[in-house]
XYZ file of C-alpha atoms in Angstrom:
575
model
C -3.692 -19.309 4.581
C 0.034 -19.156 5.280
C 1.118 -15.524 5.309
C 4.240 -16.139 7.343
C 5.505 -19.071 5.368
C 8.828 -17.337 4.640
C 9.819 -16.331 8.175
C 12.231 -18.904 9.511
C 13.237 -19.575 13.130
C 16.190 -21.861 13.589
C 17.779 -22.070 17.034
C 21.498 -22.830 17.040
C 23.235 -23.828 20.238
C 25.383 -21.194 21.907
C 24.993 -18.092 23.992
C 26.972 -15.521 21.976
C 26.624 -14.077 18.500
C 29.783 -13.864 16.455
C 30.056 -11.610 13.447
C 32.585 -13.026 11.032
C 33.968 -10.488 8.583
C 37.266 -9.235 7.226
C 37.054 -5.698 8.661
C 35.025 -3.809 11.226
C 31.401 -3.287 10.161
C 30.447 0.251 9.184
C 27.208 2.030 9.917
C 25.030 2.619 6.875
C 25.020 6.316 5.984
C 21.594 7.800 5.487
C 20.179 9.560 2.427
C 17.668 12.355 2.899
C 14.399 12.805 1.057
C 14.074 16.587 1.011
C 10.304 16.728 1.490
C 10.549 14.396 4.504
C 13.380 16.436 6.017
C 10.984 19.375 6.185
C 8.252 17.409 7.989
C 7.740 17.763 11.743
C 9.912 15.604 13.938
C 6.938 15.202 16.272
C 3.606 15.889 14.545
C 0.929 17.665 16.546
C -1.679 16.835 17.695
C -0.413 13.296 18.052
C -2.301 10.083 18.648
C -1.574 6.664 17.242
C -4.749 4.645 16.906
C -4.844 0.867 17.058
C -4.673 0.185 13.332
C -4.838 -3.584 13.734
C -8.081 -3.341 15.650
C -9.380 -0.871 13.061
C -8.636 -3.301 10.236
C -10.172 -6.300 12.005
C -13.325 -4.376 12.862
C -13.612 -2.983 9.338
C -13.510 -6.496 7.922
C -16.217 -7.676 10.315
C -18.427 -4.714 9.483
C -18.099 -4.791 5.691
C -18.355 -8.557 5.212
C -21.425 -8.924 7.434
C -24.257 -10.157 5.207
C -26.756 -9.778 8.075
C -26.017 -6.113 8.761
C -29.295 -4.182 9.126
C -30.042 -0.531 8.536
C -30.233 2.081 5.809
C -27.682 1.484 3.036
C -26.797 -1.903 4.534
C -25.466 -4.524 4.161
C -22.444 -3.241 2.268
C -21.964 -6.490 0.344
C -24.080 -8.413 -2.172
C -23.927 -11.422 -4.510
C -23.316 -10.918 -8.235
C -24.648 -13.910 -10.188
C -23.874 -12.618 -13.682
C -20.952 -15.060 -13.955
C -18.758 -12.790 -16.041
C -15.412 -14.237 -17.169
C -15.899 -17.507 -15.302
C -18.805 -19.699 -14.272
C -19.161 -18.779 -10.640
C -20.872 -16.262 -8.378
C -18.830 -13.316 -7.224
C -19.514 -10.549 -4.713
C -19.737 -6.798 -4.806
C -18.822 -4.177 -2.225
C -20.166 -0.663 -2.340
C -17.472 1.802 -3.380
C -18.941 4.390 -1.029
C -21.911 4.228 1.320
C -25.196 4.625 -0.526
C -23.766 4.651 -4.054
C -26.877 4.818 -6.265
C -25.103 3.002 -9.111
C -24.468 -0.108 -7.064
C -26.173 -2.954 -5.259
C -27.956 -6.172 -6.227
C -30.798 -4.324 -7.964
C -28.733 -1.723 -9.840
C -27.000 -2.328 -13.168
C -27.715 -6.044 -12.934
C -25.733 -6.153 -9.710
C -22.522 -5.957 -11.723
C -21.121 -2.570 -10.815
C -18.449 -3.106 -8.197
C -14.724 -2.431 -8.164
C -11.694 -4.632 -7.626
C -9.795 -1.741 -6.019
C -12.279 -2.045 -3.180
C -12.749 -5.831 -3.138
C -9.102 -6.841 -3.561
C -7.976 -4.129 -1.165
C -10.342 -5.520 1.442
C -9.152 -9.089 0.854
C -5.534 -8.008 1.135
C -6.194 -5.944 4.253
C -8.175 -8.659 5.970
C -5.615 -11.284 5.101
C -2.739 -9.207 6.430
C -4.345 -8.964 9.865
C -5.085 -12.678 9.981
C -8.589 -13.090 8.558
C -8.855 -16.182 6.382
C -10.657 -14.780 3.353
C -10.669 -18.214 1.707
C -13.024 -19.549 4.381
C -15.023 -16.811 6.035
C -18.616 -17.597 6.947
C -18.687 -20.237 4.238
C -17.302 -17.993 1.489
C -14.036 -18.253 -0.393
C -13.780 -14.588 -1.289
C -10.370 -14.983 -2.879
C -11.737 -17.522 -5.343
C -14.851 -15.406 -5.939
C -12.700 -12.394 -6.806
C -11.304 -14.227 -9.837
C -14.227 -12.872 -11.874
C -12.240 -9.637 -12.100
C -9.813 -11.526 -14.353
C -11.165 -10.259 -17.669
C -11.139 -12.967 -20.314
C -14.387 -12.127 -22.089
C -12.753 -9.029 -23.592
C -9.460 -10.835 -24.321
C -7.407 -8.503 -22.126
C -6.510 -11.453 -19.847
C -5.546 -9.318 -16.867
C -7.331 -8.404 -13.639
C -9.335 -5.223 -14.136
C -11.282 -2.870 -11.920
C -14.622 -4.212 -13.185
C -15.839 -7.495 -14.615
C -17.221 -6.142 -17.906
C -16.966 -3.055 -20.133
C -20.766 -2.839 -20.359
C -20.956 -1.284 -16.912
C -17.402 -0.105 -16.341
C -17.825 3.362 -17.808
C -20.253 4.123 -14.990
C -17.079 4.901 -13.058
C -13.758 3.445 -12.090
C -11.831 3.351 -15.348
C -11.924 0.771 -18.101
C -9.605 1.112 -21.060
C -9.322 4.835 -20.505
C -7.271 5.393 -17.362
C -4.116 3.266 -17.160
C -3.593 3.036 -13.420
C -7.075 1.516 -13.090
C -5.930 -1.311 -15.357
C -2.504 -1.876 -13.787
C -3.097 -1.463 -10.049
C -5.727 -4.242 -9.770
C -2.999 -6.655 -10.892
C -0.609 -5.318 -8.276
C -3.352 -5.946 -5.724
C -4.121 -9.386 -7.092
C -0.484 -10.436 -6.841
C -0.506 -9.341 -3.200
C -3.689 -11.266 -2.398
C -2.262 -14.345 -4.109
C 0.882 -14.227 -1.973
C -1.174 -13.956 1.217
C -3.447 -16.825 0.095
C -1.196 -18.946 -2.145
C -3.194 -22.127 -2.690
C -6.437 -21.074 -4.345
C -7.628 -23.116 -7.310
C -6.936 -21.456 -10.667
C -4.892 -18.650 -9.143
C -1.488 -19.500 -10.585
C -2.895 -19.575 -14.109
C -4.207 -16.058 -13.617
C -0.888 -14.846 -12.197
C 0.937 -16.357 -15.167
C -1.418 -14.729 -17.657
C -0.990 -11.310 -16.046
C 2.796 -11.651 -16.160
C 2.699 -12.674 -19.803
C 0.459 -9.754 -20.751
C 2.620 -7.247 -18.917
C 5.792 -8.714 -20.401
C 4.340 -8.507 -23.923
C 3.096 -4.981 -23.303
C 6.481 -3.764 -22.091
C 8.144 -5.412 -25.094
C 5.757 -3.647 -27.461
C 6.181 -0.303 -25.722
C 9.995 -0.460 -26.050
C 10.499 2.099 -23.299
C 7.846 4.544 -24.529
C 5.080 4.765 -21.915
C 3.649 8.048 -23.226
C 0.053 6.822 -23.225
C -3.192 7.350 -21.341
C -3.830 3.614 -21.262
C -2.876 0.386 -22.968
C -5.135 -2.045 -24.821
C -3.910 -5.447 -23.609
C -5.984 -7.303 -26.195
C -4.596 -5.419 -29.195
C -1.242 -4.788 -27.479
C -1.409 -1.106 -28.391
C -0.856 2.056 -26.417
C -3.790 4.458 -26.521
C -4.156 8.194 -25.973
C -7.212 10.146 -24.909
C -8.084 13.125 -22.715
C -6.459 11.489 -19.684
C -2.840 12.638 -19.069
C -0.133 10.201 -20.068
C 0.662 7.835 -17.227
C 4.302 6.914 -17.574
C 4.449 5.604 -14.018
C 2.397 2.616 -15.190
C 5.905 1.321 -15.907
C 6.412 0.997 -12.139
C 3.339 -1.231 -11.913
C 4.560 -3.364 -14.789
C 7.969 -3.670 -13.152
C 6.530 -4.632 -9.768
C 4.270 -7.334 -11.167
C 6.992 -8.804 -13.358
C 9.544 -8.885 -10.532
C 6.936 -10.614 -8.355
C 6.265 -13.054 -11.204
C 9.970 -13.771 -11.528
C 10.226 -14.673 -7.845
C 7.160 -16.878 -8.126
C 7.752 -18.624 -11.449
C 11.557 -18.295 -11.817
C 11.173 -17.301 -15.464
C 14.115 -15.026 -16.323
C 12.054 -13.191 -18.947
C 10.063 -11.591 -16.172
C 13.227 -10.369 -14.478
C 14.318 -8.840 -17.782
C 10.870 -7.306 -18.164
C 11.014 -5.785 -14.688
C 14.358 -4.162 -15.495
C 13.077 -2.915 -18.841
C 9.952 -1.339 -17.362
C 11.940 0.206 -14.513
C 14.369 1.720 -16.996
C 11.442 3.260 -18.886
C 10.413 4.931 -15.641
C 13.946 6.116 -14.863
C 14.247 7.579 -18.363
C 11.571 10.155 -17.595
C 12.848 13.712 -17.387
C 10.499 14.743 -14.597
C 7.916 13.316 -12.212
C 4.976 11.616 -13.909
C 3.384 10.530 -10.633
C -0.262 9.910 -11.438
C -2.113 8.094 -8.647
C -0.330 5.361 -6.690
C 2.170 3.401 -8.808
C 5.336 5.553 -8.814
C 6.879 4.386 -5.479
C 6.585 0.739 -6.482
C 9.435 1.534 -8.840
C 11.616 2.383 -5.843
C 10.924 -0.998 -4.242
C 11.713 -2.787 -7.501
C 14.986 -0.893 -7.876
C 16.012 -1.608 -4.281
C 15.409 -5.335 -4.760
C 17.245 -5.450 -8.077
C 20.231 -3.820 -6.397
C 20.146 -5.945 -3.259
C 19.210 -9.340 -4.672
C 20.364 -9.193 -8.290
C 23.602 -7.227 -8.083
C 22.430 -4.138 -9.945
C 23.643 -0.625 -9.228
C 20.588 1.466 -10.013
C 20.411 5.053 -8.792
C 16.707 5.445 -8.120
C 16.682 8.357 -5.694
C 14.781 10.504 -8.185
C 11.821 8.097 -8.014
C 11.485 8.987 -4.334
C 11.801 12.706 -5.058
C 9.247 12.358 -7.859
C 6.887 10.665 -5.405
C 7.237 13.067 -2.503
C 7.679 16.339 -4.408
C 4.965 15.341 -6.825
C 4.211 15.870 -10.486
C 4.917 19.401 -11.708
C 4.441 18.753 -15.409
C 1.640 20.832 -16.894
C 0.660 17.972 -19.196
C 0.615 15.449 -16.341
C -1.358 15.129 -13.123
C 0.019 18.413 -11.899
C 0.392 18.685 -8.141
C 0.001 14.992 -7.290
C 2.400 14.207 -4.442
C 2.877 14.032 -0.674
C 1.934 16.873 1.641
C 4.090 18.760 4.118
C 1.795 21.350 5.655
C -0.109 22.296 8.762
C -3.798 22.967 8.081
C -5.269 25.024 10.853
C -4.154 23.404 14.090
C -3.415 20.026 12.489
C -0.154 18.673 11.117
C -1.186 16.945 7.898
C 2.301 16.067 6.678
C 2.798 12.676 5.081
C -0.626 12.426 3.426
C -0.853 11.776 -0.310
C -3.043 13.391 -2.936
C -3.319 16.673 -4.811
C -1.152 19.449 -3.417
C -2.969 22.123 -5.406
C -6.672 21.195 -5.672
C -8.386 23.880 -3.597
C -5.240 24.315 -1.533
C -4.779 20.564 -1.160
C -6.902 17.410 -1.273
C -5.558 14.273 0.433
C -6.839 10.681 0.197
C -6.715 7.828 2.694
C -6.289 4.920 0.271
C -3.422 6.589 -1.538
C -1.646 7.467 1.699
C -1.897 3.955 3.115
C -0.792 2.424 -0.172
C 2.451 4.441 -0.115
C 3.538 2.391 2.902
C 3.198 -0.810 0.880
C 6.361 -0.310 -1.233
C 8.297 2.189 0.886
C 8.524 0.361 4.224
C 9.838 -2.942 2.784
C 12.195 -0.924 0.572
C 14.165 -0.139 3.737
C 14.955 -3.859 4.151
C 16.819 -3.792 0.857
C 18.223 -0.269 1.088
C 18.915 0.792 4.669
C 20.037 4.258 3.526
C 16.434 5.420 3.618
C 15.602 4.148 7.108
C 15.592 7.606 8.740
C 13.537 9.202 5.975
C 10.915 6.468 5.743
C 10.677 6.087 9.518
C 10.034 9.808 9.942
C 7.549 9.953 7.062
C 5.588 6.987 8.428
C 5.300 8.621 11.847
C 3.733 11.671 10.199
C 1.579 9.730 7.736
C 0.202 7.265 10.284
C -0.646 10.053 12.700
C -2.376 12.214 10.079
C -4.220 9.259 8.509
C -6.483 9.031 11.543
C -8.090 12.365 10.657
C -10.059 10.719 7.845
C -12.096 8.883 10.494
C -15.059 10.859 11.869
C -14.293 10.213 15.535
C -10.782 11.599 15.150
C -11.773 15.150 14.146
C -14.121 17.496 15.999
C -17.515 17.766 14.318
C -16.878 21.301 13.107
C -14.158 19.999 10.740
C -16.432 17.442 9.055
C -19.015 17.674 6.318
C -21.398 15.079 7.768
C -20.956 14.826 11.532
C -24.686 14.224 11.963
C -24.469 11.040 9.869
C -21.181 9.640 11.099
C -22.758 6.851 13.155
C -23.277 4.679 10.079
C -19.524 4.756 9.493
C -19.021 3.046 12.867
C -15.739 4.971 12.809
C -14.523 2.234 10.462
C -15.560 3.691 7.116
C -13.570 6.875 6.716
C -14.227 9.995 4.719
C -12.707 9.546 1.277
C -10.585 12.648 1.632
C -9.483 15.642 3.624
C -9.344 19.012 1.948
C -7.702 22.195 3.102
C -11.006 24.001 2.584
C -14.556 22.897 1.856
C -15.391 22.426 -1.835
C -19.189 22.319 -1.496
C -19.675 25.839 -0.078
C -21.378 24.719 3.095
C -21.887 27.908 5.151
C -20.929 26.280 8.452
C -17.523 25.324 7.015
C -16.526 28.724 5.675
C -13.025 29.522 6.895
C -12.636 26.102 8.523
C -9.486 24.061 7.818
C -9.107 21.138 7.383
C -12.416 19.637 6.224
C -13.122 15.891 6.009
C -15.340 15.096 3.014
C -15.452 13.036 -0.175
C -16.029 13.111 -3.918
C -19.027 10.755 -3.919
C -21.755 13.366 -4.403
C -20.025 14.578 -7.575
C -20.041 11.182 -9.286
C -23.712 10.812 -10.097
C -26.958 12.757 -10.109
C -28.947 11.986 -6.946
C -25.905 10.539 -5.205
C -26.541 11.027 -1.451
C -24.265 13.128 0.732
C -23.474 10.037 2.773
C -21.436 8.792 -0.191
C -18.619 10.910 1.230
C -17.915 7.902 3.475
C -15.623 5.698 1.414
C -15.509 1.931 1.669
C -12.893 1.647 -1.078
C -10.726 4.270 0.635
C -10.917 2.425 3.950
C -10.475 -1.070 2.507
C -6.668 -0.993 2.458
C -6.378 -0.244 6.182
C -5.026 -3.744 6.817
C -1.657 -2.563 5.503
C -1.378 -0.241 8.489
C -3.040 -2.815 10.707
C -0.376 -5.442 10.111
C 2.525 -3.014 9.767
C 2.184 -0.496 12.616
C 2.583 -1.340 16.273
C 2.881 1.072 19.163
C 5.736 0.834 21.644
C 5.660 1.916 25.281
C 7.241 5.239 24.290
C 4.749 7.666 22.735
C 5.627 8.716 19.174
C 7.928 5.752 18.604
C 6.205 3.188 16.436
C 7.413 -0.230 15.347
C 7.044 -0.904 11.616
C 6.991 -4.464 10.317
C 9.126 -4.418 7.168
C 7.873 -7.850 6.071
C 4.160 -6.984 6.038
C 4.031 -6.009 2.368
C 7.328 -7.508 1.240
C 5.501 -9.930 -1.001
C 7.290 -12.684 -2.942
C 10.356 -12.221 -0.800
C 13.071 -14.713 -0.048
C 13.337 -16.264 3.405
C 13.606 -13.572 6.051
C 13.674 -13.086 9.791
C 11.267 -10.600 11.394
C 12.540 -7.097 10.688
C 11.284 -3.893 12.313
C 11.956 -0.232 11.609
C 11.728 2.218 14.531
C 12.330 5.930 14.264
C 13.143 7.978 17.379
C 11.833 11.531 16.811
C 13.183 12.834 20.114
C 16.316 14.930 20.627
C 17.505 12.420 23.225
C 18.109 8.678 23.198
C 15.013 6.775 24.283
C 14.642 3.403 25.974
C 11.739 1.230 24.853
C 10.527 -2.222 25.781
C 10.969 -4.287 22.653
C 8.392 -7.074 22.357
C 9.696 -10.136 20.508
C 7.473 -11.545 17.774
C 8.878 -15.089 18.025
C 8.082 -17.696 20.643
C 11.732 -18.752 20.683
C 14.765 -16.853 22.031
C 16.262 -14.290 19.664
C 19.149 -11.868 19.395
C 18.489 -8.398 18.019
C 20.744 -7.311 15.164
C 20.661 -3.679 14.039
C 21.058 -3.784 10.262
C 22.110 -0.124 10.171
C 24.917 -0.184 12.760
C 25.710 -3.916 12.329
C 25.601 -4.285 16.097
C 23.911 -6.900 18.237
C 21.883 -4.779 20.653
C 20.377 -7.574 22.762
C 20.963 -11.308 23.197
C 18.862 -14.290 24.168
C 15.545 -12.454 24.467
C 12.536 -14.653 25.065
C 9.665 -12.184 25.376
C 10.895 -8.613 25.713
C 13.956 -6.523 26.357
C 14.845 -2.916 27.006
C 16.441 -1.388 23.916
C 17.939 2.080 23.589
C 17.110 3.939 20.384
C 19.504 6.757 19.402
C 18.079 10.258 19.040
C 16.601 11.463 15.727
C 17.509 8.348 13.756
C 16.054 4.992 12.858
C 16.974 1.567 14.116
C 16.362 -1.485 11.911
C 16.166 -4.559 14.135
C 16.262 -8.119 12.848
C 15.209 -10.948 15.175
C 17.899 -13.583 14.659
C 17.620 -16.972 16.401
C 19.632 -16.790 19.619
C 23.228 -17.883 19.302
C 23.387 -17.638 15.507
C 26.683 -16.884 13.819
C 26.456 -13.834 11.593
C 28.728 -13.928 8.567
C 29.603 -11.041 6.255
C 29.539 -12.140 2.638
C 30.458 -9.255 0.354
C 28.000 -6.501 1.234
C 25.524 -8.865 2.852
C 25.223 -10.108 6.414
C 23.907 -13.664 6.689
C 22.683 -15.851 9.532
C 21.802 -19.498 8.947
C 21.935 -18.926 5.169
C 19.340 -16.139 5.454
C 20.240 -12.550 4.558
C 19.647 -10.208 7.490
C 21.248 -7.115 5.941
C 21.858 -6.348 2.293
C 24.430 -3.581 2.791
């Protein structure tokens, strides 16, 4: 495992930083995202949990084959050897799912959204998923690469025979695209797994062919990657699948250096931008914003993609789409719930943990490439990270939960799948209570137990927060690692986004991530705010704005080259 292979520390002799440029640097002006502007500056009640510890403990709990108790362990072996001649593993989608386990449906019903999300999350917080208790989980997950059906992409299940039990298979496009987005992430975290590059290449080829066939028309419910045909059914058209195509192909370009994939990424992104209104369906839309920001910053494009952010935050309003799917800005009862993602209209609102966490994946690294959104994304993340804790049973009083009497099995690591403004199961004790933590599990299958409200798949992506979010010594100011999910990036120095929600300037103790002296360069103001730091330094953060600090090796010369600022041949600011 070599997650940090692209972060370079090069110490150059000297005690002062010089910024060489033709004219005085100018501060990057900020662009507002209207929905974020309306969110609380300081959400209440506030508490930032230790997300890294949460992610590490979740991994230990879920991947424990010896775990004893009802509904445990949460993992099993699948020896059906679909798609390739090897054993794979299954994780329960939710606790107690009656469709799953070694003795149900031949042990084959498990989902890559859960498994790959868990591998990504564990890897991001430092767990070597290629060698954990004698298992190479990353290699085992290759059974999700569906060759038996000739689709030749990673899918949510290993076979169509069991896939229609739940979790989309050739009927719901995001379920076919997002597993490949996840797989590309896992492959970047763990880059040297046997057979992996062949799978990545196949996915890129299939997505490139699909985009070529579609010719900008993504008005389909799903796409048959074996026949290379768009398909329509009762599921709303999912035009934001184009964002998933674009993200995978741009990642493939940076990995394989095949210019066709760069062209494909631009083509798919343009198909998304050609939409007349938001077609946000589940999770893919904001990946288009990250793709656009990288094309502008690294490939000299001039793409106006602001509407992708509005489409994400304001949500889908089309009556023939997934109406109401967006990002919340409301207080439910006594709780600020702003920043969470899900349905804005289902029973007054229904938010989901996995979807909320996954929004951080594209939007935080986007700020590295487009600093104009630093304030907006910093403020949104403060709200989202605070509200995300309410999915966990120990973070809400019992009276706001559907199953407080059974929360012990969650270990406060397996969260409720969702939070709803009001109860949807008509439990008398919850009448008039808001919000309510619950889940969809009991609705999926006859005889599904109530405990299926606790969602393993929804909690599996917590490693994104775990590796990205760090508290500072000033409450309500968090430090966001912009490299955490900036997969397939070029060489970069550690870069951190910090938003100050206070009306006054605040002084924090900045902890350096390197073991060598650094200077702190603010990519927004183009100022060096501290020099020669070895472990920590006091840094003043201006009121109500974000600071984007890059840890540059101490004494480096910073050169302005066009719009970019460069140190030691590494870009530290793209604008």
